[in-house]
CSV table of C-alpha atoms and ligand atoms in Angstrom, one decimal:
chain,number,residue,atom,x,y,z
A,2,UNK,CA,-74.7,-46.8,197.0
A,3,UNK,CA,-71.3,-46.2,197.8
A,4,UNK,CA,-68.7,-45.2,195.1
A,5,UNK,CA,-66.3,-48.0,194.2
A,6,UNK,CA,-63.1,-48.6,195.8
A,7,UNK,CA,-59.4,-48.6,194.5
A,8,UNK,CA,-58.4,-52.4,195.9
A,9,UNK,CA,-54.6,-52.4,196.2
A,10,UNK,CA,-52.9,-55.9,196.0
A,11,UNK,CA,-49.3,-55.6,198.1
A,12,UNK,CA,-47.0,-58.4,198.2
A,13,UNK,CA,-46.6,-59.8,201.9
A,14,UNK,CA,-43.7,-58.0,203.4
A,15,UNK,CA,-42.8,-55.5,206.0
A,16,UNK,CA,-44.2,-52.7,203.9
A,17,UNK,CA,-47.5,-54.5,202.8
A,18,UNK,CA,-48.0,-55.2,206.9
A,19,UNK,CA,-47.3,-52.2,208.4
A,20,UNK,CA,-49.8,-50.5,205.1
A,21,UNK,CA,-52.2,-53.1,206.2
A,22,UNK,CA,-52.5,-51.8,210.0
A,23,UNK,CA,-52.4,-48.6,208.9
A,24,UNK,CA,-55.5,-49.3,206.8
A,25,UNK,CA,-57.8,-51.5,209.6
A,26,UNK,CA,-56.3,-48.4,212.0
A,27,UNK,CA,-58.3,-45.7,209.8
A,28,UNK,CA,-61.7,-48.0,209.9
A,29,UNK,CA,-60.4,-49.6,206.5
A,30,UNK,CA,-60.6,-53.4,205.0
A,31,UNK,CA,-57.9,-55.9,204.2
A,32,UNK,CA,-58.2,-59.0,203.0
A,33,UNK,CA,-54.9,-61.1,204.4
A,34,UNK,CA,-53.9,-64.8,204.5
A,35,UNK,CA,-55.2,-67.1,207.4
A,36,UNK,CA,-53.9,-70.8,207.1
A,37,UNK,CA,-57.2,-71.9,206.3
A,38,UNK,CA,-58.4,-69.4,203.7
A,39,UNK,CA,-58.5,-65.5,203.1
A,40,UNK,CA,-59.9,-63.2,205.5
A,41,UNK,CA,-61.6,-60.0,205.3
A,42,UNK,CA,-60.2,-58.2,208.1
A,43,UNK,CA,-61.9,-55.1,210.1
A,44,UNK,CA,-60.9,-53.9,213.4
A,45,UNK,CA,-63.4,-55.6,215.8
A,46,UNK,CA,-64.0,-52.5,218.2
A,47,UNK,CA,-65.0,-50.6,215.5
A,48,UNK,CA,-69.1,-50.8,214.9
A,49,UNK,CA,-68.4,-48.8,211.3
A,50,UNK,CA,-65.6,-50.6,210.3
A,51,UNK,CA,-67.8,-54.4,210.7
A,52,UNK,CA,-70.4,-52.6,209.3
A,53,UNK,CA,-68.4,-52.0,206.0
A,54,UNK,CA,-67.5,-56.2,206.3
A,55,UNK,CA,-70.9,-56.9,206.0
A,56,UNK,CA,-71.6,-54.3,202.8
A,57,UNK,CA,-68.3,-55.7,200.9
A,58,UNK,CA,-69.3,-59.1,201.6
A,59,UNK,CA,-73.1,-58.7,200.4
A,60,UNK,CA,-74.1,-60.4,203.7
A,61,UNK,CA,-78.4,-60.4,203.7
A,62,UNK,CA,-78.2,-60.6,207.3
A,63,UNK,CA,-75.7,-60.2,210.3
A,64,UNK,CA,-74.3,-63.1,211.9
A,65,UNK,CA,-71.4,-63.2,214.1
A,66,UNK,CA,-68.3,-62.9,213.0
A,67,UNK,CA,-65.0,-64.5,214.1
A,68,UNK,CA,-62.5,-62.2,216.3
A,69,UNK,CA,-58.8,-62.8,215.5
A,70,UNK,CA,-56.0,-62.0,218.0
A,71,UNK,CA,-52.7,-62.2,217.9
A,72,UNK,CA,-51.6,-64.1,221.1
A,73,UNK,CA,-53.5,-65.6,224.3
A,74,UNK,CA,-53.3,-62.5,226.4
A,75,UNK,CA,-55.4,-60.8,223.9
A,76,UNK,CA,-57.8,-63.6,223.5
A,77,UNK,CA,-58.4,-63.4,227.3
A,78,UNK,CA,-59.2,-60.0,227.2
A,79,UNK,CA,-62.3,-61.0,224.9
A,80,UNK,CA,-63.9,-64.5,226.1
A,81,UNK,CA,-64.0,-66.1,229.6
A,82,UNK,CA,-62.3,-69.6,229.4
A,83,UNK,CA,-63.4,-72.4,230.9
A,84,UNK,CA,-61.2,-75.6,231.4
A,85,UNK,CA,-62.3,-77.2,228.2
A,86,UNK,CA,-61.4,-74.0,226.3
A,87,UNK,CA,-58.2,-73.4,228.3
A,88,UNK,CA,-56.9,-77.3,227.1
A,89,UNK,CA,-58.2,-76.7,223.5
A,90,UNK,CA,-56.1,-73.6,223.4
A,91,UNK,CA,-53.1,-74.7,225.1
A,92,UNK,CA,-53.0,-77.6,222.3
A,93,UNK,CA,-54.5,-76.1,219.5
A,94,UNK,CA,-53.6,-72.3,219.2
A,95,UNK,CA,-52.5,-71.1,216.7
A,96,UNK,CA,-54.2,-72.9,214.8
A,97,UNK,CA,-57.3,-73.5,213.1
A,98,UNK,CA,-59.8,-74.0,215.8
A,99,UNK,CA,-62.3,-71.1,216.5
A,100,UNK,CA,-63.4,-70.8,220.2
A,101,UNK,CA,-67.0,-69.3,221.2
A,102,UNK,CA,-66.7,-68.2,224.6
A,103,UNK,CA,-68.9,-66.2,226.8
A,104,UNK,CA,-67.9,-62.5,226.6
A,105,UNK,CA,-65.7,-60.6,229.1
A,106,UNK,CA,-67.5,-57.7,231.4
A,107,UNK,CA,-65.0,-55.7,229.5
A,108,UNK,CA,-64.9,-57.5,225.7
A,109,UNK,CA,-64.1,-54.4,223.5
A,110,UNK,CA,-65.3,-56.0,220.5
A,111,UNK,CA,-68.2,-53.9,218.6
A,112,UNK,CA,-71.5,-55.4,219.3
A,113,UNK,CA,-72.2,-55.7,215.5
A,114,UNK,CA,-69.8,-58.2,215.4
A,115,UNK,CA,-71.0,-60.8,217.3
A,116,UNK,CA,-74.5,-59.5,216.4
A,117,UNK,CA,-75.6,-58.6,219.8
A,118,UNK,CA,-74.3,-61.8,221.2
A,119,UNK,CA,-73.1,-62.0,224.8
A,120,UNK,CA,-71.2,-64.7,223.5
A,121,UNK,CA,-67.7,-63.9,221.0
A,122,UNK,CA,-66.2,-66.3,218.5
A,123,UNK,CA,-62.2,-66.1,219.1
A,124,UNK,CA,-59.2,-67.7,217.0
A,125,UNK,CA,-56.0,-67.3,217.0
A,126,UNK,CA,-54.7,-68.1,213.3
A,127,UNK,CA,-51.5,-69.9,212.4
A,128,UNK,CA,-50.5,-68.1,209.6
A,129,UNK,CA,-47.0,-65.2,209.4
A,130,UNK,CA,-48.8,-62.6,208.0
A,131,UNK,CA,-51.6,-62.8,209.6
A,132,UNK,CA,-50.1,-63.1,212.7
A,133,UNK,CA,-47.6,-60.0,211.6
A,134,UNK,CA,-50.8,-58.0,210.6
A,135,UNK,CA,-52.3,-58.5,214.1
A,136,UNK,CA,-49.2,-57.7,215.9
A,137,UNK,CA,-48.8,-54.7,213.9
A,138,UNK,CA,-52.3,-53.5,214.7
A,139,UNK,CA,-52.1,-54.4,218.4
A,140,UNK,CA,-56.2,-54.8,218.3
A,141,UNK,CA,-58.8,-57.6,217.6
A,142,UNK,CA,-59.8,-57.9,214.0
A,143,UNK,CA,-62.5,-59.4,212.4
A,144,UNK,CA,-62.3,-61.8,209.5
A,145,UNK,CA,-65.0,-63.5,207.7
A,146,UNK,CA,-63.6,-65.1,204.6
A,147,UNK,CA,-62.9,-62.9,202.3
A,148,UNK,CA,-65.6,-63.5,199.1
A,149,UNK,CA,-69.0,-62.4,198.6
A,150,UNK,CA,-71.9,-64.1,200.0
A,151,UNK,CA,-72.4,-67.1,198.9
A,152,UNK,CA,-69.5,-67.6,196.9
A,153,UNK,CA,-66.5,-70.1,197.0
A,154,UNK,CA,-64.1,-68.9,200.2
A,155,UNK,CA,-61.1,-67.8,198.7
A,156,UNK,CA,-57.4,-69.8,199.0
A,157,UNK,CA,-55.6,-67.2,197.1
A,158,UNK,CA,-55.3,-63.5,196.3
A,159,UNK,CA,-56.5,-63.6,193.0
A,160,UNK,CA,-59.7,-65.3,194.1
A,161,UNK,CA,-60.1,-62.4,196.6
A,162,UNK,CA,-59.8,-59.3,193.9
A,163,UNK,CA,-62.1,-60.9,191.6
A,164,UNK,CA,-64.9,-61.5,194.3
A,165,UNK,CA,-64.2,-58.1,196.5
A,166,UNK,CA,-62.1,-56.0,193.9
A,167,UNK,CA,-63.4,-52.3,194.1
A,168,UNK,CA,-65.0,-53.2,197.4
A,169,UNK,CA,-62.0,-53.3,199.9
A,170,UNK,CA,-59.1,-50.9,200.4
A,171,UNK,CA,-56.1,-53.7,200.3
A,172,UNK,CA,-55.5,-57.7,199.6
A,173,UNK,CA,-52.2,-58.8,201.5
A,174,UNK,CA,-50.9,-61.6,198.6
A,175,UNK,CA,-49.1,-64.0,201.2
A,176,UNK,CA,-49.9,-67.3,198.2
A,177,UNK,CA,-52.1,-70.0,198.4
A,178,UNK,CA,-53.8,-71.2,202.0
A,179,UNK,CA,-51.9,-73.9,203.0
A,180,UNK,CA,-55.5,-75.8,204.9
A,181,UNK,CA,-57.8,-74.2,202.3
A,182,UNK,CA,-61.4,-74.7,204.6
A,183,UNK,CA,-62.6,-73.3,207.2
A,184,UNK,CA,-61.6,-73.1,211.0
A,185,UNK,CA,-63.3,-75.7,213.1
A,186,UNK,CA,-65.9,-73.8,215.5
A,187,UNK,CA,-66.3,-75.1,219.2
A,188,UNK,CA,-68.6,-73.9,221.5
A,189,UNK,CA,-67.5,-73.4,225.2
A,190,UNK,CA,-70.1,-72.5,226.7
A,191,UNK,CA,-70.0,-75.5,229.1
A,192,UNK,CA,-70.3,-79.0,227.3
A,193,UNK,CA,-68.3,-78.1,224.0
A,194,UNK,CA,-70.4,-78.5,221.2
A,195,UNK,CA,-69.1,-79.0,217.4
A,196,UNK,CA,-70.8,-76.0,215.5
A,197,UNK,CA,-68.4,-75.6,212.2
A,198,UNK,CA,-66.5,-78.9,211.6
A,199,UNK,CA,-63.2,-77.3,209.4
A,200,UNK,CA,-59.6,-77.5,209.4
A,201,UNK,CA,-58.9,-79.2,212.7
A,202,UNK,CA,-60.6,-82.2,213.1
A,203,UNK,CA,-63.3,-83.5,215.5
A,204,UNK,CA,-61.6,-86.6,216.7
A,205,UNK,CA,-57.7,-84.8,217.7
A,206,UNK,CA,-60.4,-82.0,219.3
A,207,UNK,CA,-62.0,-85.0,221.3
A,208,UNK,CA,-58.5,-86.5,222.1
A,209,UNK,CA,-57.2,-83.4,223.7
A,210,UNK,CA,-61.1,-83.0,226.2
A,211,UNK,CA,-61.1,-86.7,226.9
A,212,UNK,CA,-64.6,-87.1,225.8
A,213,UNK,CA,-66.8,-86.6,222.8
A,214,UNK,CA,-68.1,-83.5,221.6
A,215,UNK,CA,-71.8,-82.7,221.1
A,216,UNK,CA,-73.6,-82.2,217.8
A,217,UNK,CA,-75.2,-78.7,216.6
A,218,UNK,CA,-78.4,-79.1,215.1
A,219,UNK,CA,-77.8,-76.8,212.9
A,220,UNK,CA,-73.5,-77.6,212.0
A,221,UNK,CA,-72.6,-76.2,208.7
A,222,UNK,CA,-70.1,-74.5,206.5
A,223,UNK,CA,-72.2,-71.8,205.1
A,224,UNK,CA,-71.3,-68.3,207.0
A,225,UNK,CA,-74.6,-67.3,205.4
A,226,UNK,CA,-76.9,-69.7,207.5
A,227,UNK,CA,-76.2,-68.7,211.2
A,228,UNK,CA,-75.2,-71.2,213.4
A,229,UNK,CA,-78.5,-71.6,215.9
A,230,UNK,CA,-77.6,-74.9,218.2
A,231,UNK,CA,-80.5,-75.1,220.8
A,232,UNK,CA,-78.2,-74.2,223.5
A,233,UNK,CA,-76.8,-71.4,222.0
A,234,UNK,CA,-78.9,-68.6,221.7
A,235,UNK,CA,-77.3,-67.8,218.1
A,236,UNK,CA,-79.9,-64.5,217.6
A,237,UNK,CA,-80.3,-61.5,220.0
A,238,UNK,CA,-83.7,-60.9,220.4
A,239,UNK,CA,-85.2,-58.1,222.8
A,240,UNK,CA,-87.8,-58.7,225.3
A,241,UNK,CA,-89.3,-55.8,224.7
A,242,UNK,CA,-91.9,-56.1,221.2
A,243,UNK,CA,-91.0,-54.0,218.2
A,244,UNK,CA,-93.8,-52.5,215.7
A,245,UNK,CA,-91.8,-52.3,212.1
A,246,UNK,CA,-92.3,-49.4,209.9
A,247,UNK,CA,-93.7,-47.3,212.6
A,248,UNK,CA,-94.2,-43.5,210.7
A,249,UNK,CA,-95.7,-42.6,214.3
A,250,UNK,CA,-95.3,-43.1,217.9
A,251,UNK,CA,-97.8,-44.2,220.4
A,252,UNK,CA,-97.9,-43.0,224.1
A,253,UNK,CA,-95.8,-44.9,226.1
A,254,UNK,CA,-93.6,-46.4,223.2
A,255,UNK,CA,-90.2,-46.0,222.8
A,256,UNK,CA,-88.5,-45.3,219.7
A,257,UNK,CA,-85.5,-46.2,217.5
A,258,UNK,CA,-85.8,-43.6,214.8
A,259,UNK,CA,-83.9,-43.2,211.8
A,260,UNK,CA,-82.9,-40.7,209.5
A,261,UNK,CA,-83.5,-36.8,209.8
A,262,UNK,CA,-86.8,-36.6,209.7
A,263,UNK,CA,-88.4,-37.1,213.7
A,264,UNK,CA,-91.6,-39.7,213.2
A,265,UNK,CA,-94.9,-38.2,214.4
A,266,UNK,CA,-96.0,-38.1,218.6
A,267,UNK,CA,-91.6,-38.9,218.6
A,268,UNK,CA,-92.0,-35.6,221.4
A,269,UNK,CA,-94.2,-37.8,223.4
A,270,UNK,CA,-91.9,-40.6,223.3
A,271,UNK,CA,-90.5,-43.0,226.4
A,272,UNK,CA,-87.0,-42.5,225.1
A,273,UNK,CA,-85.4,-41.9,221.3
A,274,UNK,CA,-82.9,-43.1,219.9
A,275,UNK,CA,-81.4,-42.6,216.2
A,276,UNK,CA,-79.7,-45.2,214.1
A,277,UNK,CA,-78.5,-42.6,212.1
A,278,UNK,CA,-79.8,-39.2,212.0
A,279,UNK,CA,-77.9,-38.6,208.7
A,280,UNK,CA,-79.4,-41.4,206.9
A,281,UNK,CA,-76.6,-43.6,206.9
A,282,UNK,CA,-77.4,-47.1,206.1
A,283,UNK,CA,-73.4,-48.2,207.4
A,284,UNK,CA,-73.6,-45.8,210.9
A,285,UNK,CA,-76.7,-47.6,211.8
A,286,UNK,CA,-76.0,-51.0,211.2
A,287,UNK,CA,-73.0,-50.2,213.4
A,288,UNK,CA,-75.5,-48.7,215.9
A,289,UNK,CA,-78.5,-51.6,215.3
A,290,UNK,CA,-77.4,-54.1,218.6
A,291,UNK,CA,-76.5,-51.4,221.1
A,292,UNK,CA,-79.3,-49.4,220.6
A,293,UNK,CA,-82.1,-52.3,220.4
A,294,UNK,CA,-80.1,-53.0,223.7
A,295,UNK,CA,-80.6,-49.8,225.2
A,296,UNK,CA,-84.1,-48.8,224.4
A,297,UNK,CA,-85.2,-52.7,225.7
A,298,UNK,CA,-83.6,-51.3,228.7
A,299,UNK,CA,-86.1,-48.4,228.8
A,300,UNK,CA,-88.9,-50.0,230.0
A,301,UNK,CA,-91.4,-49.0,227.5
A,302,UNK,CA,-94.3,-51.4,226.4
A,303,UNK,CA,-93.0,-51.3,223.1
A,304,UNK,CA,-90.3,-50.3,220.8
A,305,UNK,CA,-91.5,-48.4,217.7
A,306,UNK,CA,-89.2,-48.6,215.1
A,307,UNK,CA,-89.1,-46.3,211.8
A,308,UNK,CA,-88.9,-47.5,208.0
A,309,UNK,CA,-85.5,-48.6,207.2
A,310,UNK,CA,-84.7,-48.4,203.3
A,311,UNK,CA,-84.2,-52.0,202.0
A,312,UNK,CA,-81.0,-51.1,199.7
A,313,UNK,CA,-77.1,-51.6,200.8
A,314,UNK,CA,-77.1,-52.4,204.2
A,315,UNK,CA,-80.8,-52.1,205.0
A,316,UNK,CA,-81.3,-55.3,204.2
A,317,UNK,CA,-79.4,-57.3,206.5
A,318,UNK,CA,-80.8,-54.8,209.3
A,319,UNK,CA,-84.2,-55.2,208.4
A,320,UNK,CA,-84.0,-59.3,208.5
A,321,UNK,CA,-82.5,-58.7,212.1
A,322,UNK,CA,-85.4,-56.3,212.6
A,323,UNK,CA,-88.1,-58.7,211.5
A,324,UNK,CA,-86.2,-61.3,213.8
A,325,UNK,CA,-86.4,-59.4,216.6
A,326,UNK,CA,-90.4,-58.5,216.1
A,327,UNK,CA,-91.3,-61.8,215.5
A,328,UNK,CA,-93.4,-63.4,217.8
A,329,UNK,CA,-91.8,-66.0,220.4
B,2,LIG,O1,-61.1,-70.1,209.0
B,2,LIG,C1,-61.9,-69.3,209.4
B,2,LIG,O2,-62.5,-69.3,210.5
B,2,LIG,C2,-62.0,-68.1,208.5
B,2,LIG,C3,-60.7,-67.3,208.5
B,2,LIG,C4,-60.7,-66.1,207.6
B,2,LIG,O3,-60.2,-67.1,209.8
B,2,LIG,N1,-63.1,-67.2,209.0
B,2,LIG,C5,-64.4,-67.5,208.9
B,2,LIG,O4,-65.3,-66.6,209.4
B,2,LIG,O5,-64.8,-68.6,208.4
B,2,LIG,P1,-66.8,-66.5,209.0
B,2,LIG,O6,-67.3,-65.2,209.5
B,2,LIG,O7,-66.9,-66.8,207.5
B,2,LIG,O8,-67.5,-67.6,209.8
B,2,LIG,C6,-68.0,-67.3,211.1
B,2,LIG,C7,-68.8,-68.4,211.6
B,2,LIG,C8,-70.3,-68.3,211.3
B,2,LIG,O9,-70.8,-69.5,210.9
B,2,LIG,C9,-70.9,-67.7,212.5
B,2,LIG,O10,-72.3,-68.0,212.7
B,2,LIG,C10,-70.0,-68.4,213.6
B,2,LIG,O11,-68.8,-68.3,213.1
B,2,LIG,N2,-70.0,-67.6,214.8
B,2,LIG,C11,-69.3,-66.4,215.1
B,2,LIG,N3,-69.6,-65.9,216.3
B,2,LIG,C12,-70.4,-66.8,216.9
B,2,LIG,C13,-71.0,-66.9,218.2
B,2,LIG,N4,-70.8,-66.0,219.1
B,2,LIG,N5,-71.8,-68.0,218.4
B,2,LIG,C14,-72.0,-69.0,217.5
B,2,LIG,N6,-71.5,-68.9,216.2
B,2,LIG,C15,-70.7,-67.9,215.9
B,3,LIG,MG1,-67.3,-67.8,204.8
C-alpha cells in the first residue's frame, strides 16, 4: 500500500498552472477542468506516472486512456490523420470530440497508456485551464476523468477531493464543467466508427464527414468496460502463449520475471526480463506492455511469467495477464 497523499486544491490562476506543470513535470497527478468533466492528468510519456492514474483511480484493469494536447501540431506528433480525422479536427477541435488514430512511428506516449495499443486516443479539450495547464507543460497528458472506478465523473472540484482526496498531489478548482459528460470518441481508423457517444453529437459529427458513422458493438460510457468494436483490436494480446504463475522455467521459454527473487531454470532461459526487480507493483505496470512486447519478440515457444501479487496494482496487471494467456 502506498501512504496517503496531501491533495492540494489551488484556485485556477497563473500560480495554480504553473504548480500544476510543475507537478505532472516531477511524475505527479492533477486533476484540472476539461469542458466536459474533470480530468485526472498524468504526463503521457511517463510509464510511472499512468501507472499512478490507474492506482488513484482504482481501475481493475488497464484500458486506454485519452491523450490531451494542447494544439494540432502536438496532436500530429501522436496519431496519423486520415482525411476523415483531418475534417473532424479542423471543425471540431477544441472541443469535445476524442480522435483514435493509428499511432506515429515516433508516438512518445507510454505504452501503458494506450494499453499496448498501436492505436492512441487524442483530444484536444476546449477548456482555459486546461488548455493553460497543457501549454505550461509543453507535453501530452493523460486524463481519465477524475473519480474512482466506477463512480459518478466529476463536474466540479469538490466532487474530485471527495472521490480522489489523499490519492493525488493537486485539484486545479476552475468551477463547474460547462458540458458535464464525456467526450465523444471516434475511431479513424478508416471508416469512422462511433465508440463513446458524449459531448458532441453524432449527427453535427456526420454533417461535417458527409456520411454516417458506424456503430461499435460494444459503444458505452463506462471507462471501466473497454471499448472492443470488432474492428478495433481494443486488447493487446501477444502471439507468443504465456504460462501464469510460473515459479520455474522450462527449456526454451522465455521469461518475464518479477520481483528479486530469480524463478528456478531462469539461467537457462531464452531471454529475461523483470517487471520490477524491486517488487514494485507501480514500476511494473509501467513496464507490463513493452516488455510482453519484447519478449514476444524473442522467439521463444512460450512466455513464462512469474506470480504477480493480486493487491494495488496487481490486479489490473494480472486481468491483462489472464487476457493475454487466454486461449484464441
Ligand atoms: O471528456 C473526456 O473524454 C474526459 C475528459 C477528462 O477529457 N476523459 C475521459 O477519459 O473520459 P477516460 O479515460 O475516462 O475514457 C477513455 C475512453 C475509454 O472508454 C477507452 O476505452 C477509450 O477512451 N480509448 C482510449 N484509447 C483508445 C484506443 N486506442 N482505442 C479505443 N478506445 C480507446
Ligand atoms: Mg470515466
Amino acid at each position: 500500500m502506498t501512504a496517503p497523499l496531501v491533495t492540494r486544491v489551488a484556485k485556477a490562476d497563473a500560480a495554480a498552472v504553473a504548480d500544476a506543470a510543475r507537478v505532472l513535470a516531477a511524475s505527479g497527478l492533477v486533476a484540472f477542468p476539461t469542458e466536459t468533466v474533470y480530468g485526472l492528468g498524468a504526463d503521457a510519456t511517463d510509464g510511472r506516472a499512468v501507472a499512478r492514474v490507474y492506482q488513484a483511480k482504482g481501475r481493475p484493469a488497464f484500458n486506454p486512456l485519452i491523450v490531451h494536447v494542447a494544439d494540432l501540431n502536438a496532436a500530429q506528433g501522436l496519431g496519423r490523420f486520415d482525411a476523415d480525422a483531418a475534417r473532424l479536427a479542423a471543425a471540431f477541435w477544441p472541443g469535445p470530440l476524442t480522435l483514435v488514430l493509428a499511432k506515429t512511428a515516433h508516438c512518445p506516449v507510454a505504452d501503458l497508456a494506450t494499453a499496448g495499443l498501436d492505436t492512441v486516443a487524442v483530444r484536444m479539450p476546449d477548456h482555459h485551464v486546461a488548455r493553460d495547464i497543457l501549454a505550461a507543460f509543453g507535453k501530452p497528458v493523460v486524463a481519465p476523468s477524475a473519480n474512482r472506478s466506477g463512480h459518478l465523473s466529476p463536474t466540479t472540484a469538490d466532487h474530485v477531493l471527495a472521490d480522489l482526496g489523499g490519492r493525488i498531489d493537486l485539484i486545479v478548482d476552475g468551477g463547474a464543467t460547462p458540458v458535464g459528460i464525456e467526450s465523444t470518441i471516434v475511431g479513424c481508423l478508416g471508416e469512422p466508427v462511433l465508440l463513446r457517444p458524449g459531448g458532441l453529437p453524432r449527427a453535427a459529427i456526420e454533417r461535417t464527414l458527409g456520411r454516417k458513422l458506424a456503430d461499435a458493438p460494444a459503444a458505452g460510457t463506462d471507462d471501466d468496460a473497454p471499448l472492443a468494436p470488432g474492428m478495433l483490436a481494443s486488447h493487446y494480446a501477444p502471439r507468443t502463449p504465456l504460462r501464469l504463475n510460473a515459479s520455474r522455467v522450462e527449456p526454451g521459454e522465455a521469461l518475464l520475471a518479477f520481483g528479486p527473487t530469480p524463478a528456478e531454470g531462469a539461467g537457462h532461459a531464452n531471454s529475461v526480463l523483470n517487471l520490477s526487480e524491486r517488487g514494485d507493483l507501480i514500476e511494473a505496470a509501467a513496464n507490463l506492455f513493452s516488455q510482453l512486447r519484447a519478449l514476444d519478440a524473442a522467439g521463444a515457444g512460450v512466455i513464462a511469467v512469474m506470480p504477480i501479487p493480486a493487491n494495488g496494482l496487481g490486479e489490473a496487471i494480472n486481468d491483462r495477464l489472464a487476457r493475454a494467456a487466454a486461449p484464441r
